[in-house]
C-alpha positions in Angstrom: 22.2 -11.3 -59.2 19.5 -13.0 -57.0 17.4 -10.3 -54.6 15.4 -11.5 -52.1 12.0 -10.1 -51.3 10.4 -10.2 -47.6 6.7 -10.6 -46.9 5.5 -11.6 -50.2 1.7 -12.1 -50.2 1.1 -15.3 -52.3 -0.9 -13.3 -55.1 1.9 -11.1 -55.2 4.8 -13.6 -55.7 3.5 -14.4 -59.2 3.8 -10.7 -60.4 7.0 -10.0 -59.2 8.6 -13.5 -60.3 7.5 -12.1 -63.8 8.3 -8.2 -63.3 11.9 -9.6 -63.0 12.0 -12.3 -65.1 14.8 -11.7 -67.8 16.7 -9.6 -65.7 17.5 -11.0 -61.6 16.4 -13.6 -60.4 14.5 -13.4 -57.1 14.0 -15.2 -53.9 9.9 -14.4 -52.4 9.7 -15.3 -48.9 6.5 -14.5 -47.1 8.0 -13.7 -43.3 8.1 -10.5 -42.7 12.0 -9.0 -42.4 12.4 -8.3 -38.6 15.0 -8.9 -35.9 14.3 -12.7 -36.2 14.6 -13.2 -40.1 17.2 -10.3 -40.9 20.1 -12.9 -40.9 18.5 -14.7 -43.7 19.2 -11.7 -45.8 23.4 -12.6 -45.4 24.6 -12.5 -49.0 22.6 -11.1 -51.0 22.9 -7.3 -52.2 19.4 -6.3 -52.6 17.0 -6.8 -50.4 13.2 -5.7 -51.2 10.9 -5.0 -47.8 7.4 -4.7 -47.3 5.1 -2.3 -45.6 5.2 -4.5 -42.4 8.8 -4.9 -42.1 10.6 -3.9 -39.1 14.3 -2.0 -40.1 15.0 -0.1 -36.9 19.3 -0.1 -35.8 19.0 -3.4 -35.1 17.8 -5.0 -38.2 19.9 -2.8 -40.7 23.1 -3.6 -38.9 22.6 -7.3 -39.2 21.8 -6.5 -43.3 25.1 -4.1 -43.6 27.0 -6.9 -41.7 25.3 -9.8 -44.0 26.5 -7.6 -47.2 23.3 -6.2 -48.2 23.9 -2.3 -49.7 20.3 -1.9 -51.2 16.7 -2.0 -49.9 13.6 -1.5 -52.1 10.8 -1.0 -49.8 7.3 -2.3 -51.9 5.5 0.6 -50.1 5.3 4.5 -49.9 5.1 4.8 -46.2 8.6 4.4 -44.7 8.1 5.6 -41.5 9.1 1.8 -40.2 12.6 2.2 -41.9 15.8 4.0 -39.6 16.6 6.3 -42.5 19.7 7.8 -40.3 20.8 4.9 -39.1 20.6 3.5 -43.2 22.5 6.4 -44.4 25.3 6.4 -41.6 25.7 2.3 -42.4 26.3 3.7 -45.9 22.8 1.5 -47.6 20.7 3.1 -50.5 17.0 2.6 -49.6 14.3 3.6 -52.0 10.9 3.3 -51.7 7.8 3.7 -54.4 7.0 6.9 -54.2 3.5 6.7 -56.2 0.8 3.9 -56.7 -2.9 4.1 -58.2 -4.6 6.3 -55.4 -7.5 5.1 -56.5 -7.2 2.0 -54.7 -6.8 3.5 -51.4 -9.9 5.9 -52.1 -12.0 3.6 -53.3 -11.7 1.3 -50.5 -11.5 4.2 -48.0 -15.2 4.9 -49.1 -15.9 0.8 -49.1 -15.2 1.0 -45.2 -17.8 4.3 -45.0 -20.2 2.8 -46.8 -19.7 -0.5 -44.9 -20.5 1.2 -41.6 -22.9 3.9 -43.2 -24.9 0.8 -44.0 -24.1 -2.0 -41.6 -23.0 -4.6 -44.2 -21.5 -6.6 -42.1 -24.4 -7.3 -39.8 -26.6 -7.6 -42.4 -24.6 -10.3 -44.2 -23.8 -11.9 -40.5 -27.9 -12.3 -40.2 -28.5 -13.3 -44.1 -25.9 -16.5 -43.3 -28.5 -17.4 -40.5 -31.5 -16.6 -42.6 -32.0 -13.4 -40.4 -33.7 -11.0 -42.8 -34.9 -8.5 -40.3 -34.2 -5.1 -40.8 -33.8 -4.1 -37.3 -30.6 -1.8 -36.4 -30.0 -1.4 -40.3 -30.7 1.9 -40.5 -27.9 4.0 -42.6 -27.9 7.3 -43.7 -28.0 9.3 -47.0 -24.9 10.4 -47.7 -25.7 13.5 -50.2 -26.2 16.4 -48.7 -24.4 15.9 -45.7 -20.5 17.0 -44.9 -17.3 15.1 -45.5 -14.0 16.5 -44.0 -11.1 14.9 -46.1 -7.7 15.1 -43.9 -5.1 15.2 -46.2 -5.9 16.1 -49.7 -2.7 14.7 -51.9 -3.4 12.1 -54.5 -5.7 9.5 -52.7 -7.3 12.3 -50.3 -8.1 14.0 -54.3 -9.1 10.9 -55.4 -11.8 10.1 -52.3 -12.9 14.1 -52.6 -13.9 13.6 -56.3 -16.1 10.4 -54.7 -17.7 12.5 -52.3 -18.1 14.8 -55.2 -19.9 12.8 -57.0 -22.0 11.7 -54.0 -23.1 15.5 -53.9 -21.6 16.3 -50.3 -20.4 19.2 -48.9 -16.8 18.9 -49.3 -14.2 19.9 -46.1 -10.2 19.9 -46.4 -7.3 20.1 -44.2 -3.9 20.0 -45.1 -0.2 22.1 -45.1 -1.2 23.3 -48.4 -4.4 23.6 -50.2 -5.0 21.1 -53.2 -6.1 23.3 -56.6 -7.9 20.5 -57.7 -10.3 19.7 -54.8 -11.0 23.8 -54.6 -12.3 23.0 -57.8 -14.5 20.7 -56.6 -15.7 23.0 -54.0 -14.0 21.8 -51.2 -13.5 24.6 -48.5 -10.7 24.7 -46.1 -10.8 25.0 -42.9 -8.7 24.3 -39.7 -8.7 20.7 -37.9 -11.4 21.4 -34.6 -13.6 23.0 -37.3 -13.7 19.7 -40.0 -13.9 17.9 -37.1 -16.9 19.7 -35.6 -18.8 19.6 -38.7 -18.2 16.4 -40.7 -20.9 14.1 -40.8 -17.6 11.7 -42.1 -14.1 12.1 -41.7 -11.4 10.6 -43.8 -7.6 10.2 -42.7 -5.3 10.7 -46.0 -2.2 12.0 -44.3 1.6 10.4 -43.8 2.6 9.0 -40.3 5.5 11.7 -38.9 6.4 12.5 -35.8 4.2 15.7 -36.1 1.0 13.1 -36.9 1.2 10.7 -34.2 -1.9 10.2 -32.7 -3.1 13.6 -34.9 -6.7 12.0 -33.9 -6.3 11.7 -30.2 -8.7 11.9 -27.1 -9.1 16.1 -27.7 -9.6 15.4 -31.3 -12.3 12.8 -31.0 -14.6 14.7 -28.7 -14.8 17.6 -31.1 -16.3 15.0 -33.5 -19.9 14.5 -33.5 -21.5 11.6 -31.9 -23.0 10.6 -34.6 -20.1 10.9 -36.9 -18.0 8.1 -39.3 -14.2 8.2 -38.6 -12.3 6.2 -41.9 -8.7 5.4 -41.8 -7.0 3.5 -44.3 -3.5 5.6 -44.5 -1.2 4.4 -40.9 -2.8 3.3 -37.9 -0.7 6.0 -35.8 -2.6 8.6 -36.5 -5.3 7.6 -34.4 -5.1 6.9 -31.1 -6.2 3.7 -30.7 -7.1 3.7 -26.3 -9.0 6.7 -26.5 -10.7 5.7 -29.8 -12.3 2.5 -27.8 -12.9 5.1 -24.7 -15.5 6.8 -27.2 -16.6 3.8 -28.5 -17.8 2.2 -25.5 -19.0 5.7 -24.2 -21.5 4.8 -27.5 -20.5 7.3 -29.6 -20.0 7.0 -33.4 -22.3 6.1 -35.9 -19.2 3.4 -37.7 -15.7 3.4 -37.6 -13.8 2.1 -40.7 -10.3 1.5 -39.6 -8.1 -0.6 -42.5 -5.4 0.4 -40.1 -4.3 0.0 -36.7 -1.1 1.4 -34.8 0.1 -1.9 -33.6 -0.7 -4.3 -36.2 3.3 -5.1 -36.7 3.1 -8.8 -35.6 -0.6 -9.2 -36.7 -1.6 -8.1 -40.0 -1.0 -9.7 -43.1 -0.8 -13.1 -40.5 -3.0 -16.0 -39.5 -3.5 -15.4 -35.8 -6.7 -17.7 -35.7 -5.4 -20.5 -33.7 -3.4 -18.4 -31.3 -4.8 -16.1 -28.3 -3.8 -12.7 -29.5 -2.6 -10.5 -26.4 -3.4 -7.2 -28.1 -6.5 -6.3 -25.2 -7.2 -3.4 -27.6 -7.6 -4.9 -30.8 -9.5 -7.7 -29.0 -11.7 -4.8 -27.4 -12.0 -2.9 -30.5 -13.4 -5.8 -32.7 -16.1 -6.5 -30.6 -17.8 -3.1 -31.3 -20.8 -3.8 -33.6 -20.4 -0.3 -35.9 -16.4 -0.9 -35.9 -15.1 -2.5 -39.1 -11.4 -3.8 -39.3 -9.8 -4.5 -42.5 -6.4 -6.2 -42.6 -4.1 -3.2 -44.2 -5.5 -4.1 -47.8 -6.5 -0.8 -49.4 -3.6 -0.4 -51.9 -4.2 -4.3 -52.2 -5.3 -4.1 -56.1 -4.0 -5.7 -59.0 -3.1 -2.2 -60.9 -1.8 -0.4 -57.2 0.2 -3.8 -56.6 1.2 -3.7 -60.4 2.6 -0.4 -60.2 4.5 -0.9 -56.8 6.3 -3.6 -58.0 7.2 -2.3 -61.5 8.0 0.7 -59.8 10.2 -1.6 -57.5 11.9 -3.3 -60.4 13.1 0.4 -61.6 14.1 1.5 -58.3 16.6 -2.0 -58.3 18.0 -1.5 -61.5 18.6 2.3 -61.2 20.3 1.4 -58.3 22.8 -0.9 -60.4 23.1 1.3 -63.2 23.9 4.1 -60.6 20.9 6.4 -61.6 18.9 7.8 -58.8 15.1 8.9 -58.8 13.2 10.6 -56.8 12.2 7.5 -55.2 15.5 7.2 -53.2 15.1 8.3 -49.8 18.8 7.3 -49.0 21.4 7.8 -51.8 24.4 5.3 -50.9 27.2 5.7 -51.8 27.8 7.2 -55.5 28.3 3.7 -58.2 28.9 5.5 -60.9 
């Protein structure tokens, strides 16, 4: 059986070539699977999306009509996927439901830093032999508060950073994590982390009851002087009133690896073209905003283990196992 894979990254295609050598062969395009490129899928059984992918009714009727009964998304976010429209067409669709959240974290606290610090500047100015010091100035970190919103795996993972940074440690979540209470973390309700962190750290899923979780209310209980980090979905932010702020001069950096609209844009080579997105364009220009092209999870071990973890999900699918990676069951194969 041949499966063919949708926006492969070109130091991905390698490792999954190799994951499923042996077994399938596999077809790595690197366009995205959208309205446009859906029909391309006619054929073939399995079909293996990434993060970027667009399957709303549209694009999972044109799959269901072009034969296609399986989808492997590469990615544990699925919030771009229809799942009711999936299960009423009758098409299993797993995802991976665990990667190194280490990756995530680490680079979560790369953007901090890289703001904290101004980085960026500072290497803009070394290119041009500009080795002033003016507007540098960061901050120490220790000592000062971090509010960590969401604390599963990665927001754990970014806690025990903190940790080890020696900073008062802030958590909200649905449930509290054993873990980072162990650490010290205290929690407390959204206005309150918000109000007190020196940095805040967005760690939660994109649901219907996230959207826009840090909206215009939201970012003026923040301090001025605070450093907002989001590498989890660019939807939980949102994005207008976040550049309100910013040109209001408020915010000591913004990390965002993220960004609500970035279907179309990231993982692309817009460079040539005008891009229409006024809010992107508008955002970028802000001197203590960084923006990182969805690449946190972008790791050799996290990118390992999404497409081993991939590999499984395909062949439990033909074996008729299920895991609890499936997020629509298909019908029974067994």
């Amino acid at each position: 059986m041949e499966i063919l894979a949708f926006g492969v990254q070109s130091d991905e295609k390698p490792l999954i070539e190799e994951a499923f050598q042996g077994q399938h062969d596999v077809r790595c395009l690197d366009v995205f699977l959208n309205e446009d490129t859906a029909p391309i899928a006619a054929g073939y059984e399995i079909v293996s999306s990434s993060v970027n992918a667009t399957l709303n009714n549209r694009v999972l009727q044109t799959l269901a009509a072009g034969g296609t009964q399986m989808i492997a998304q590469r990615s544990t976010g699925f919030n771009n996927i229809d799942l009711l429209v999936a299960e009423r067409l009758g098409l299993t669709v797993a995802r991976v439901s665990y990667y190194s959240p280490y990756s995530v974290a680490e680079f979560a606290w790369t953007l901090a830093m890289a703001v904290n610090r101004r980085i960026v500047r500072a290497s803009n100015r070394t290119r041009d032999f500009d080795f002033r010091l003016d507007g540098l100035m960061g901050r120490d970190l220790r000592g000062r508060t971090v509010g960590v919103v969401g604390t599963g795996k990665i927001g754990e993972a970014f806690t025990r950073i903190a940790h080890g940074f020696g900073m008062r440690l802030l958590g909200w979540d649905v449930a509290e994590n054993p873990a980072c209470v162990e650490l010290g973390m205290k929690y407390v309700d959204k206005a309150e982390l918000l109000a007190e962190a020196d940095l805040v750290s967005l760690h939660v899923p994109l649901l219907p009851s996230t959207q826009h979780l840090i909206g215009a209310e939201a970012l003026r209980t923040m301090k001025d002087d605070a450093i907002l980090v989001n590498s989890s979905r660019g939807g939980l932010i949102d994005t207008e009133a976040l550049v309100g702020e910013l040109r209001a001069g408020r915010f000591t950096g913004v990390g965002l690896d993220v960004y609500e609209a970035e279907a179309g844009l990231f993982f692309l080579d817009k460079s040539l073209e005008v891009v229409a997105d006024d809010t992107l364009a508008r955002l970028v220009t802000f001197p203590n905003v960084v923006v990182t092209s969805h690449q946190a999870y972008y790791t050799v071990d996290a990118v390992g283990q999404i497409i081993d973890t991939t590999v499984r999900n395909v062949l439990d699918y033909l074996a008729g196992r299920r895991s609890d990676n499936v997020l629509v069951p298909g019908p029974d194969r067994s």
